[in-house]
Amino acid sequence: MQNTGWRKPTPGLGVAEQLAQAGKQMNIPKTRAFVAVKRVGAHINLKAGDMMLLDTLGAFTQPQDWEEGQRPIVWPSNAYLMEHTGFSLSALKRHARRLAEAGIIAFKDSSNGKRWGKRDENGVILEAYGFDLSPLAARVEEFEELQADLAAERELCQLLRRKITVSRRMIRARLDAAISSALSGPWSDFQQSFEALLGKLPRRPVASSTLERLLRWLVELQEQVEEAFLVATRATSEQMEVVHVDNQTQEMNPKQFNNEPHILTTNHLTPVISNCSEKEHAAGVEREPQTEERVEKTAQDERSRPNGVAIDVPTIMQACPEFATWARDLGGYLKDWGDVYRVAGELRPMIGVSEHAWLAAQESLGKQAAAAAMVLVFDKHAKGEVASPGGYLRGMVEKAGAGELHLERSIFGRLGAQAA
């Protein structure tokens, strides 16, 4: 038997006793109870020492103690608990008090303040005084709901962080492209606003509301940058058209017209391997002089290189919704594989895929298949399935070289997963 000492009543201890009475009416397996509390222990401010003492107390309980109508009460001595936890007497009392105030255990004291108990021949507790774990049984469903809420919050935070990363990279790519191309626009102001938002990125876990607010600010800035970039590129295109028209006007000026024939003098004869079509000749298409070996190698390359994927654009957009959302925001409706290829190239810098990797994919797979591969990589990265998009794309190119790349299977697999 062990003297527990007298305790000053508090509201927390009163609630713990009420929970103990409720727990007596529960039929909760011990394993389920301890799994539930451990999953949310940190969230309800339980410390490692609290959990250690709770585990030690739980080891004294038996399965029948957790059945309906029973109370899992244990009566180990302070000396035993101190030996098995390594706590001092004051630390032991402090952790026991914290568990009680948190509504995890209750104290059931005898009239003389000593812990003791006895069981019948079937192990059922007949009478006991000590630490009562019934409050834990009463709160299992509460803890399981809390754990589900915490899991949903973590998943939401992960999604928001991925969207923040995508938006951040898109802004960076647009600003870099605008500055490197010397486009006219308020890029320095945008850069300052962007750096200010980057300074607000949390360095530790925060609530989803904080991430949602930061994402909203980034998306607003991204829309402003995109609009300015579109205006600047349109202005540049219009200027180029004006210059082109001026040049054509000068060429058509009779005063500058030269009626003398242009004579090409050469001492080298180029053997003709194949004739150009009249359409190519009329369009001014020049063909590189080729040897028979080069012609045969080119033919082999064309036969071995995949030209595309046997999937239409709506199907791959449905299979990869993250890419579809960003693509439509960027380029509007994608009507064919040419649009997909163009947008895939524009979104490439946003996920950190190098131009070299992109060109290598086109060289190996062909433009359409490379675009399909980029769509898959983008969508998987946006959903957190791929950490290194550039490395993943290079891996797809290597698989294609070994004949092990099956883009259609991957795309239809994602459709199947959505329907499951």
PDB file of C-alpha atoms in Angstrom, residues 198-311:
ATOM      1  CA  LEU A 198       8.936  35.737 -49.597  1.00  0.00           C
ATOM      2  CA  GLY A 199       9.938  37.226 -46.265  1.00  0.00           C
ATOM      3  CA  LYS A 200       6.547  36.195 -44.882  1.00  0.00           C
ATOM      4  CA  LEU A 201       7.019  32.521 -45.767  1.00  0.00           C
ATOM      5  CA  PRO A 202       6.760  30.572 -42.487  1.00  0.00           C
ATOM      6  CA  ARG A 203       9.855  28.753 -41.292  1.00  0.00           C
ATOM      7  CA  ARG A 204       7.842  26.408 -39.063  1.00  0.00           C
ATOM      8  CA  PRO A 205       4.420  24.724 -39.208  1.00  0.00           C
ATOM      9  CA  VAL A 206       1.544  27.222 -39.136  1.00  0.00           C
ATOM     10  CA  ALA A 207      -2.237  27.032 -39.405  1.00  0.00           C
ATOM     11  CA  SER A 208      -3.852  26.611 -42.806  1.00  0.00           C
ATOM     12  CA  SER A 209      -5.487  30.033 -42.418  1.00  0.00           C
ATOM     13  CA  THR A 210      -2.047  31.657 -42.441  1.00  0.00           C
ATOM     14  CA  LEU A 211      -1.034  29.729 -45.560  1.00  0.00           C
ATOM     15  CA  GLU A 212      -4.330  30.558 -47.292  1.00  0.00           C
ATOM     16  CA  ARG A 213      -3.771  34.261 -46.652  1.00  0.00           C
ATOM     17  CA  LEU A 214      -0.206  34.082 -48.009  1.00  0.00           C
ATOM     18  CA  LEU A 215      -1.340  32.114 -51.067  1.00  0.00           C
ATOM     19  CA  ARG A 216      -4.028  34.713 -51.773  1.00  0.00           C
ATOM     20  CA  TRP A 217      -1.425  37.486 -51.720  1.00  0.00           C
ATOM     21  CA  LEU A 218       0.890  35.532 -54.019  1.00  0.00           C
ATOM     22  CA  VAL A 219      -1.888  34.736 -56.496  1.00  0.00           C
ATOM     23  CA  GLU A 220      -2.910  38.403 -56.600  1.00  0.00           C
ATOM     24  CA  LEU A 221       0.677  39.411 -57.305  1.00  0.00           C
ATOM     25  CA  GLN A 222       0.975  36.659 -59.913  1.00  0.00           C
ATOM     26  CA  GLU A 223      -2.109  37.937 -61.728  1.00  0.00           C
ATOM     27  CA  GLN A 224      -0.642  41.448 -61.788  1.00  0.00           C
ATOM     28  CA  VAL A 225       2.693  40.172 -63.089  1.00  0.00           C
ATOM     29  CA  GLU A 226       0.984  38.033 -65.745  1.00  0.00           C
ATOM     30  CA  GLU A 227      -1.115  40.976 -66.920  1.00  0.00           C
ATOM     31  CA  ALA A 228       1.920  43.279 -67.129  1.00  0.00           C
ATOM     32  CA  PHE A 229       3.901  40.576 -68.922  1.00  0.00           C
ATOM     33  CA  LEU A 230       1.096  40.081 -71.453  1.00  0.00           C
ATOM     34  CA  VAL A 231       0.834  43.821 -72.101  1.00  0.00           C
ATOM     35  CA  ALA A 232       4.594  44.133 -72.511  1.00  0.00           C
ATOM     36  CA  THR A 233       4.881  41.201 -74.919  1.00  0.00           C
ATOM     37  CA  ARG A 234       1.990  42.520 -76.998  1.00  0.00           C
ATOM     38  CA  ALA A 235       3.624  45.936 -77.199  1.00  0.00           C
ATOM     39  CA  THR A 236       6.912  44.356 -78.247  1.00  0.00           C
ATOM     40  CA  SER A 237       5.156  42.286 -80.936  1.00  0.00           C
ATOM     41  CA  GLU A 238       3.407  45.366 -82.307  1.00  0.00           C
ATOM     42  CA  GLN A 239       6.710  47.239 -82.478  1.00  0.00           C
ATOM     43  CA  MET A 240       8.288  44.336 -84.351  1.00  0.00           C
ATOM     44  CA  GLU A 241       5.389  44.320 -86.828  1.00  0.00           C
ATOM     45  CA  VAL A 242       5.834  48.057 -87.449  1.00  0.00           C
ATOM     46  CA  VAL A 243       9.547  47.566 -88.089  1.00  0.00           C
ATOM     47  CA  HIS A 244       8.771  44.653 -90.420  1.00  0.00           C
ATOM     48  CA  VAL A 245       6.296  46.761 -92.406  1.00  0.00           C
ATOM     49  CA  ASP A 246       8.805  49.607 -92.650  1.00  0.00           C
ATOM     50  CA  ASN A 247      11.439  47.241 -93.983  1.00  0.00           C
ATOM     51  CA  GLN A 248       9.026  45.872 -96.576  1.00  0.00           C
ATOM     52  CA  THR A 249       8.154  49.423 -97.638  1.00  0.00           C
ATOM     53  CA  GLN A 250      11.832  50.250 -98.118  1.00  0.00           C
ATOM     54  CA  GLU A 251      12.374  47.096-100.169  1.00  0.00           C
ATOM     55  CA  MET A 252       9.447  48.019-102.420  1.00  0.00           C
ATOM     56  CA  ASN A 253      10.716  51.599-102.991  1.00  0.00           C
ATOM     57  CA  PRO A 254      11.474  51.948-106.732  1.00  0.00           C
ATOM     58  CA  LYS A 255      14.377  54.230-105.966  1.00  0.00           C
ATOM     59  CA  GLN A 256      16.116  51.430-104.115  1.00  0.00           C
ATOM     60  CA  PHE A 257      15.152  48.692-106.558  1.00  0.00           C
ATOM     61  CA  ASN A 258      18.100  46.857-108.105  1.00  0.00           C
ATOM     62  CA  ASN A 259      17.199  45.153-111.378  1.00  0.00           C
ATOM     63  CA  GLU A 260      20.561  43.476-111.826  1.00  0.00           C
ATOM     64  CA  PRO A 261      20.526  39.681-111.602  1.00  0.00           C
ATOM     65  CA  HIS A 262      22.144  38.071-108.579  1.00  0.00           C
ATOM     66  CA  ILE A 263      24.888  35.724-109.714  1.00  0.00           C
ATOM     67  CA  LEU A 264      26.178  33.006-107.369  1.00  0.00           C
ATOM     68  CA  THR A 265      29.718  31.896-108.193  1.00  0.00           C
ATOM     69  CA  THR A 266      30.990  28.626-106.723  1.00  0.00           C
ATOM     70  CA  ASN A 267      33.760  26.164-107.401  1.00  0.00           C
ATOM     71  CA  HIS A 268      32.039  23.295-105.506  1.00  0.00           C
ATOM     72  CA  LEU A 269      29.434  20.971-106.896  1.00  0.00           C
ATOM     73  CA  THR A 270      26.870  19.497-104.499  1.00  0.00           C
ATOM     74  CA  PRO A 271      25.612  16.060-105.497  1.00  0.00           C
ATOM     75  CA  VAL A 272      21.840  15.800-105.602  1.00  0.00           C
ATOM     76  CA  ILE A 273      20.530  12.895-103.506  1.00  0.00           C
ATOM     77  CA  SER A 274      16.827  13.611-103.739  1.00  0.00           C
ATOM     78  CA  ASN A 275      14.700  16.179-105.502  1.00  0.00           C
ATOM     79  CA  CYS A 276      12.865  18.918-103.597  1.00  0.00           C
ATOM     80  CA  SER A 277       9.157  19.202-104.134  1.00  0.00           C
ATOM     81  CA  GLU A 278       7.908  22.186-106.079  1.00  0.00           C
ATOM     82  CA  LYS A 279       6.121  23.420-102.956  1.00  0.00           C
ATOM     83  CA  GLU A 280       9.337  23.391-100.953  1.00  0.00           C
ATOM     84  CA  HIS A 281      11.170  25.189-103.709  1.00  0.00           C
ATOM     85  CA  ALA A 282       8.458  27.804-104.025  1.00  0.00           C
ATOM     86  CA  ALA A 283       8.403  28.352-100.253  1.00  0.00           C
ATOM     87  CA  GLY A 284      12.140  28.847-100.170  1.00  0.00           C
ATOM     88  CA  VAL A 285      12.901  25.721 -98.101  1.00  0.00           C
ATOM     89  CA  GLU A 286      16.593  24.945 -98.213  1.00  0.00           C
ATOM     90  CA  ARG A 287      17.671  21.367 -97.617  1.00  0.00           C
ATOM     91  CA  GLU A 288      21.035  20.579 -96.093  1.00  0.00           C
ATOM     92  CA  PRO A 289      23.369  18.749 -98.450  1.00  0.00           C
ATOM     93  CA  GLN A 290      23.275  15.115 -97.394  1.00  0.00           C
ATOM     94  CA  THR A 291      25.268  12.029 -98.007  1.00  0.00           C
ATOM     95  CA  GLU A 292      23.655   8.641 -98.465  1.00  0.00           C
ATOM     96  CA  GLU A 293      24.805   7.669 -94.954  1.00  0.00           C
ATOM     97  CA  ARG A 294      23.192  10.773 -93.457  1.00  0.00           C
ATOM     98  CA  VAL A 295      19.935  10.123 -95.309  1.00  0.00           C
ATOM     99  CA  GLU A 296      19.831   6.528 -94.028  1.00  0.00           C
ATOM    100  CA  LYS A 297      20.636   7.620 -90.445  1.00  0.00           C
ATOM    101  CA  THR A 298      17.924  10.268 -90.561  1.00  0.00           C
ATOM    102  CA  ALA A 299      15.423   7.704 -91.741  1.00  0.00           C
ATOM    103  CA  GLN A 300      16.417   5.335 -88.936  1.00  0.00           C
ATOM    104  CA  ASP A 301      16.092   8.124 -86.363  1.00  0.00           C
ATOM    105  CA  GLU A 302      12.622   9.011 -87.604  1.00  0.00           C
ATOM    106  CA  ARG A 303      11.561   5.336 -87.470  1.00  0.00           C
ATOM    107  CA  SER A 304      12.875   4.871 -83.910  1.00  0.00           C
ATOM    108  CA  ARG A 305      11.663   8.166 -82.406  1.00  0.00           C
ATOM    109  CA  PRO A 306       8.105   8.203 -81.027  1.00  0.00           C
ATOM    110  CA  ASN A 307       6.001  10.847 -82.719  1.00  0.00           C
ATOM    111  CA  GLY A 308       3.306  11.203 -80.076  1.00  0.00           C
ATOM    112  CA  VAL A 309       0.819   9.527 -77.805  1.00  0.00           C
ATOM    113  CA  ALA A 310      -2.459   7.911 -78.761  1.00  0.00           C
ATOM    114  CA  ILE A 311      -4.496  10.124 -76.421  1.00  0.00           C
TER     115      ILE A 311
END
